[in-house]
Amino acid sequence: MPIARAAKRATARLGAVVLAGALLAACGSSDSPDSADGAGGKVTLTVDLFGSFGFKEAGLYEEYEKLNPGVKIKQSDTQDEADYWKSLQTRLAGGGGLADVQGVEVGRIASVTQQQSDKFQDLKEFGADRLKGEFAEAKWSAATTKDGKILGLGTDVGPEAMCYRTDLFEQAGLPTDREELAKRWATWDGYLELGKEYKKKAPAKSAWLDSVGSLYGIMIGQEEERYYDASGELIYDRNPAVKEAWDTSVEAAEAGLSAKLDQWSPQWNQAFSAGSFATIPCPAWMLGYVKGQAGDGGKGKWDIAKLPGGAGNWGGSYLSIPRAAKHKKEAYALIKWLTAPEQQAKVFQKQGNFPSSTGAIETIADAKDEYFSGAPIGRIFGDAAKESPVQVLGVHDQNVMQQITNALSEVERKGVSSDKAWQTARKGVDNVIG
Amino acid sequence: MSLTATAKAGPPSPAGTGPGPDDGRAATLRRTWRKASPYAYIAPFFTLFLAFGLFPLLYTAFVSLYRVELQTSGEMEWRGIANYTALFTDEYFWISLRNTFTIGVLSTVPQLAMALGLAHLLNYKLRGRTFIRTAILLPYATSVAAATLVFAQLFGRDFGLINYAIGLVGLDPVDWQTGTVASQIAVSSIVVWRWTGYNALIYLAGMQSIPHELYEAAEMDGASRWRQFIHVTLPGLRPTIIFTVIISTIGATQLFGEPLLFEGSISGGISHQYQTLGLYMYEQGWGFFHLGRAAAIAWVMFVLIVVLVGANALIARRRARKEAGR
């Protein structure tokens, strides 16, 4: 049987190749020295972020590299913060694969200061305590541990407003003036009323609102206490503010006002340019996201008005340096520069991320955004930032929020009853807290 | 090599009489080497298996008895079997078990049936046979991530090609992500697309080992192609079919990438409607950072696979015995 023998030989050879490959792989994993990182040579700083921080868009890396010829900056970016956090946690636990600079969302900062303070660099060692006066008080204290370690420098905060499509408003016969709209939707009831009006004469395949998840998120941002109280106890279940945001979102879903999209999903992204929704609750950082997704075609079609129901804050971020980072000193120099007033102001001009540095806030008061029909973003977001409450942060803020918006999607997309969905949310939160 | 060298340069025999005893020692050494060498050859595999297979398995069992959180993985708190009891009282565990089963059936059955048909067709003399054989393997060579992302676009609710096509026929668009059955069909279709060609090639190889005389004899007896398929091909393929069924069962039990990337949701959709066991484990471990519970799920899955494969093998053997007794 010559064929069988040949086959056998081939199999043996294949086996040898596979084995050799496995051995090589096992041996080859040792660190290869990074030749570019030698003394006196170039330092490559890695920056790992989520969403849109806007540093690259505002040309800040290029500028920094020009100012510091010895430094090269490499940025990686994950769109969805939940995915980003997952991989960051895995790498922190393993102690490898960490970037020199890691972004941290404000909903996670309590987890960093309370659970992982030993895994992040105390920036005080580099003299960060001298910067304290430059930042908004609440922003600064949230990144400081009880024993005084400073674990991150604030980039932006998330004062809230409402973005809307003037072209779609026009087609539906609604006013497009931002001042008039602010008056008509002074309350959330007014916003829903206007939505119902929109629905009657709206262009085909266009909803009033992108998703009830966004609506819930922006409403919860108007509250001081949300999921935790000041003593750190979980209170989402009996907090009337959560209930109100929930009920309003359910009402919007049941009235069919939303485009039934999931925030951060590919479909949500596509819908920005397709005109699937007329309004989107937008914290300042959302401006950059809208620009990115709606593209040049959306320029001038968008506008921004004051948020219904008062000022609020949703999100905002920090830059931190993990203990396991390779170039801590250089990384600190970079984040100190990136979060300095001038740079924060530049990011705001370009991307709309609202500065957390008090110095920067003063310089941008008159800023306008051409993309958003020349809306006075400096004033709108500046006012919101001044009036928004200082929020109580908790370890699982972000996860609790995710479970609740997930359950709201059930109401929105599947028509599940409010009570049943709330049970789902509670079960989800229990599951998260474990 | 070093062994033979030592043998040749062995110390001279004390009596210094001749090569006799020296030859004896060399022979012994050679014999020992012949006996031992197979173990040396397979040692690398078993070393790797111990380090990356057995040790993680046992360590997972150990971890599953503790409360371990990824964020504070240094602190372990003894829980005994509490992770397992929590699992069996968790509604989402049962949902994901059921989903794993339904998605498994929805993907494995059409996949293997289509593979069988494809292999049967490819077994005929076709023009460009080699090209076609290579082509059907292409989906298998595509990465899960790429394939799933493309399928997710196709199955999009508002801008998906499939809903567009459905609309042309005049039907209402289907929400492929939200509906339980719809989403499971969508996820299964990715699996079917990726693995059908792979299985078809395995079947083809099996078919080609069936002696050609059997077909000739069947043809002489006036059996149609279909009858030949039923009475010659299928019995001849039985071992191959059992193999693919077992492999597909294991694959279906571990299904993970497709449901995870389909919507980018770690809970398998807003109501866990297409969350598989693999995804459920991932959600507990890397979504909520409960490593202890994730380890418990891993072990339950392991036992489940062993039981499934065992049942498969048992059925197969019993059928084979029945055939033999006939």
PDB file of C-alpha atoms in Angstrom, chain B residues 63-166:
ATOM      1  CA  VAL B  63     -10.401  28.734  41.931  1.00  0.00           C
ATOM      2  CA  SER B  64     -14.035  27.739  41.452  1.00  0.00           C
ATOM      3  CA  LEU B  65     -14.258  27.092  45.178  1.00  0.00           C
ATOM      4  CA  TYR B  66     -13.308  30.650  46.078  1.00  0.00           C
ATOM      5  CA  ARG B  67     -14.654  34.111  45.679  1.00  0.00           C
ATOM      6  CA  VAL B  68     -12.060  35.823  43.461  1.00  0.00           C
ATOM      7  CA  GLU B  69     -12.494  39.193  41.791  1.00  0.00           C
ATOM      8  CA  LEU B  70     -10.279  40.240  38.917  1.00  0.00           C
ATOM      9  CA  GLN B  71      -9.748  43.705  40.365  1.00  0.00           C
ATOM     10  CA  THR B  72      -8.531  42.346  43.680  1.00  0.00           C
ATOM     11  CA  SER B  73      -7.270  38.967  42.541  1.00  0.00           C
ATOM     12  CA  GLY B  74      -4.887  38.664  45.475  1.00  0.00           C
ATOM     13  CA  GLU B  75      -7.711  38.267  47.964  1.00  0.00           C
ATOM     14  CA  MET B  76      -9.344  34.864  47.841  1.00  0.00           C
ATOM     15  CA  GLU B  77     -12.264  34.022  50.035  1.00  0.00           C
ATOM     16  CA  TRP B  78     -13.346  30.422  50.587  1.00  0.00           C
ATOM     17  CA  ARG B  79     -16.834  29.727  49.282  1.00  0.00           C
ATOM     18  CA  GLY B  80     -16.957  25.940  48.993  1.00  0.00           C
ATOM     19  CA  ILE B  81     -19.585  24.902  46.469  1.00  0.00           C
ATOM     20  CA  ALA B  82     -21.427  28.219  46.772  1.00  0.00           C
ATOM     21  CA  ASN B  83     -20.283  29.243  43.286  1.00  0.00           C
ATOM     22  CA  TYR B  84     -21.912  26.120  41.885  1.00  0.00           C
ATOM     23  CA  THR B  85     -25.147  26.457  43.822  1.00  0.00           C
ATOM     24  CA  ALA B  86     -25.360  30.103  42.789  1.00  0.00           C
ATOM     25  CA  LEU B  87     -24.921  28.937  39.220  1.00  0.00           C
ATOM     26  CA  PHE B  88     -27.729  26.414  39.342  1.00  0.00           C
ATOM     27  CA  THR B  89     -30.133  28.927  40.826  1.00  0.00           C
ATOM     28  CA  ASP B  90     -29.227  31.584  38.271  1.00  0.00           C
ATOM     29  CA  GLU B  91     -31.902  31.958  35.643  1.00  0.00           C
ATOM     30  CA  TYR B  92     -29.357  33.208  33.117  1.00  0.00           C
ATOM     31  CA  PHE B  93     -27.349  30.017  33.427  1.00  0.00           C
ATOM     32  CA  TRP B  94     -30.331  27.962  32.340  1.00  0.00           C
ATOM     33  CA  ILE B  95     -31.156  30.421  29.589  1.00  0.00           C
ATOM     34  CA  SER B  96     -27.636  30.223  28.241  1.00  0.00           C
ATOM     35  CA  LEU B  97     -27.634  26.432  28.534  1.00  0.00           C
ATOM     36  CA  ARG B  98     -30.834  26.302  26.522  1.00  0.00           C
ATOM     37  CA  ASN B  99     -29.461  28.783  23.990  1.00  0.00           C
ATOM     38  CA  THR B 100     -26.284  26.757  23.616  1.00  0.00           C
ATOM     39  CA  PHE B 101     -28.409  23.723  22.868  1.00  0.00           C
ATOM     40  CA  THR B 102     -30.772  25.405  20.398  1.00  0.00           C
ATOM     41  CA  ILE B 103     -28.014  27.294  18.602  1.00  0.00           C
ATOM     42  CA  GLY B 104     -26.007  24.070  18.577  1.00  0.00           C
ATOM     43  CA  VAL B 105     -28.833  22.175  16.898  1.00  0.00           C
ATOM     44  CA  LEU B 106     -29.644  25.075  14.558  1.00  0.00           C
ATOM     45  CA  SER B 107     -26.055  25.187  13.379  1.00  0.00           C
ATOM     46  CA  THR B 108     -24.816  21.593  13.575  1.00  0.00           C
ATOM     47  CA  VAL B 109     -27.674  19.811  11.841  1.00  0.00           C
ATOM     48  CA  PRO B 110     -27.903  21.926   8.662  1.00  0.00           C
ATOM     49  CA  GLN B 111     -24.125  22.251   8.645  1.00  0.00           C
ATOM     50  CA  LEU B 112     -23.490  18.501   8.575  1.00  0.00           C
ATOM     51  CA  ALA B 113     -26.396  17.779   6.219  1.00  0.00           C
ATOM     52  CA  MET B 114     -25.164  20.393   3.757  1.00  0.00           C
ATOM     53  CA  ALA B 115     -21.584  19.206   4.100  1.00  0.00           C
ATOM     54  CA  LEU B 116     -22.677  15.674   3.283  1.00  0.00           C
ATOM     55  CA  GLY B 117     -24.524  16.825   0.201  1.00  0.00           C
ATOM     56  CA  LEU B 118     -21.646  19.003  -0.928  1.00  0.00           C
ATOM     57  CA  ALA B 119     -19.146  16.208  -0.440  1.00  0.00           C
ATOM     58  CA  HIS B 120     -21.349  13.844  -2.424  1.00  0.00           C
ATOM     59  CA  LEU B 121     -21.453  16.311  -5.312  1.00  0.00           C
ATOM     60  CA  LEU B 122     -17.734  16.982  -5.136  1.00  0.00           C
ATOM     61  CA  ASN B 123     -17.095  13.252  -5.277  1.00  0.00           C
ATOM     62  CA  TYR B 124     -18.270  13.201  -8.888  1.00  0.00           C
ATOM     63  CA  LYS B 125     -15.975  14.093 -11.707  1.00  0.00           C
ATOM     64  CA  LEU B 126     -16.373  17.830 -12.057  1.00  0.00           C
ATOM     65  CA  ARG B 127     -14.458  20.342 -14.058  1.00  0.00           C
ATOM     66  CA  GLY B 128     -12.192  22.449 -11.845  1.00  0.00           C
ATOM     67  CA  ARG B 129     -12.641  20.050  -8.956  1.00  0.00           C
ATOM     68  CA  THR B 130      -9.526  21.112  -7.097  1.00  0.00           C
ATOM     69  CA  PHE B 131     -10.517  24.745  -7.360  1.00  0.00           C
ATOM     70  CA  ILE B 132     -13.962  24.076  -5.954  1.00  0.00           C
ATOM     71  CA  ARG B 133     -12.547  21.953  -3.166  1.00  0.00           C
ATOM     72  CA  THR B 134     -10.189  24.715  -2.173  1.00  0.00           C
ATOM     73  CA  ALA B 135     -12.904  27.322  -2.488  1.00  0.00           C
ATOM     74  CA  ILE B 136     -15.275  25.623  -0.071  1.00  0.00           C
ATOM     75  CA  LEU B 137     -12.558  25.680   2.539  1.00  0.00           C
ATOM     76  CA  LEU B 138     -12.214  29.451   2.302  1.00  0.00           C
ATOM     77  CA  PRO B 139     -14.907  30.368   4.847  1.00  0.00           C
ATOM     78  CA  TYR B 140     -13.100  28.180   7.361  1.00  0.00           C
ATOM     79  CA  ALA B 141      -9.905  30.131   6.755  1.00  0.00           C
ATOM     80  CA  THR B 142     -11.684  33.430   7.445  1.00  0.00           C
ATOM     81  CA  SER B 143     -11.335  34.715  10.982  1.00  0.00           C
ATOM     82  CA  VAL B 144     -14.385  34.537  13.238  1.00  0.00           C
ATOM     83  CA  ALA B 145     -14.181  38.244  13.893  1.00  0.00           C
ATOM     84  CA  ALA B 146     -14.174  39.271  10.246  1.00  0.00           C
ATOM     85  CA  ALA B 147     -16.937  36.884   9.294  1.00  0.00           C
ATOM     86  CA  THR B 148     -19.117  37.861  12.225  1.00  0.00           C
ATOM     87  CA  LEU B 149     -18.729  41.576  11.641  1.00  0.00           C
ATOM     88  CA  VAL B 150     -19.764  41.151   8.017  1.00  0.00           C
ATOM     89  CA  PHE B 151     -22.739  39.021   9.007  1.00  0.00           C
ATOM     90  CA  ALA B 152     -23.742  41.555  11.659  1.00  0.00           C
ATOM     91  CA  GLN B 153     -23.880  44.176   8.914  1.00  0.00           C
ATOM     92  CA  LEU B 154     -25.916  41.869   6.675  1.00  0.00           C
ATOM     93  CA  PHE B 155     -28.359  41.200   9.495  1.00  0.00           C
ATOM     94  CA  GLY B 156     -28.658  44.864  10.489  1.00  0.00           C
ATOM     95  CA  ARG B 157     -32.196  45.961  11.290  1.00  0.00           C
ATOM     96  CA  ASP B 158     -32.250  49.324   9.559  1.00  0.00           C
ATOM     97  CA  PHE B 159     -29.526  49.163   6.937  1.00  0.00           C
ATOM     98  CA  GLY B 160     -28.899  45.412   6.556  1.00  0.00           C
ATOM     99  CA  LEU B 161     -28.818  43.726   3.177  1.00  0.00           C
ATOM    100  CA  ILE B 162     -30.979  40.821   4.307  1.00  0.00           C
ATOM    101  CA  ASN B 163     -33.787  43.048   5.517  1.00  0.00           C
ATOM    102  CA  TYR B 164     -33.474  44.973   2.270  1.00  0.00           C
ATOM    103  CA  ALA B 165     -33.942  41.754   0.328  1.00  0.00           C
ATOM    104  CA  ILE B 166     -36.862  40.770   2.526  1.00  0.00           C
TER     105      ILE B 166
END
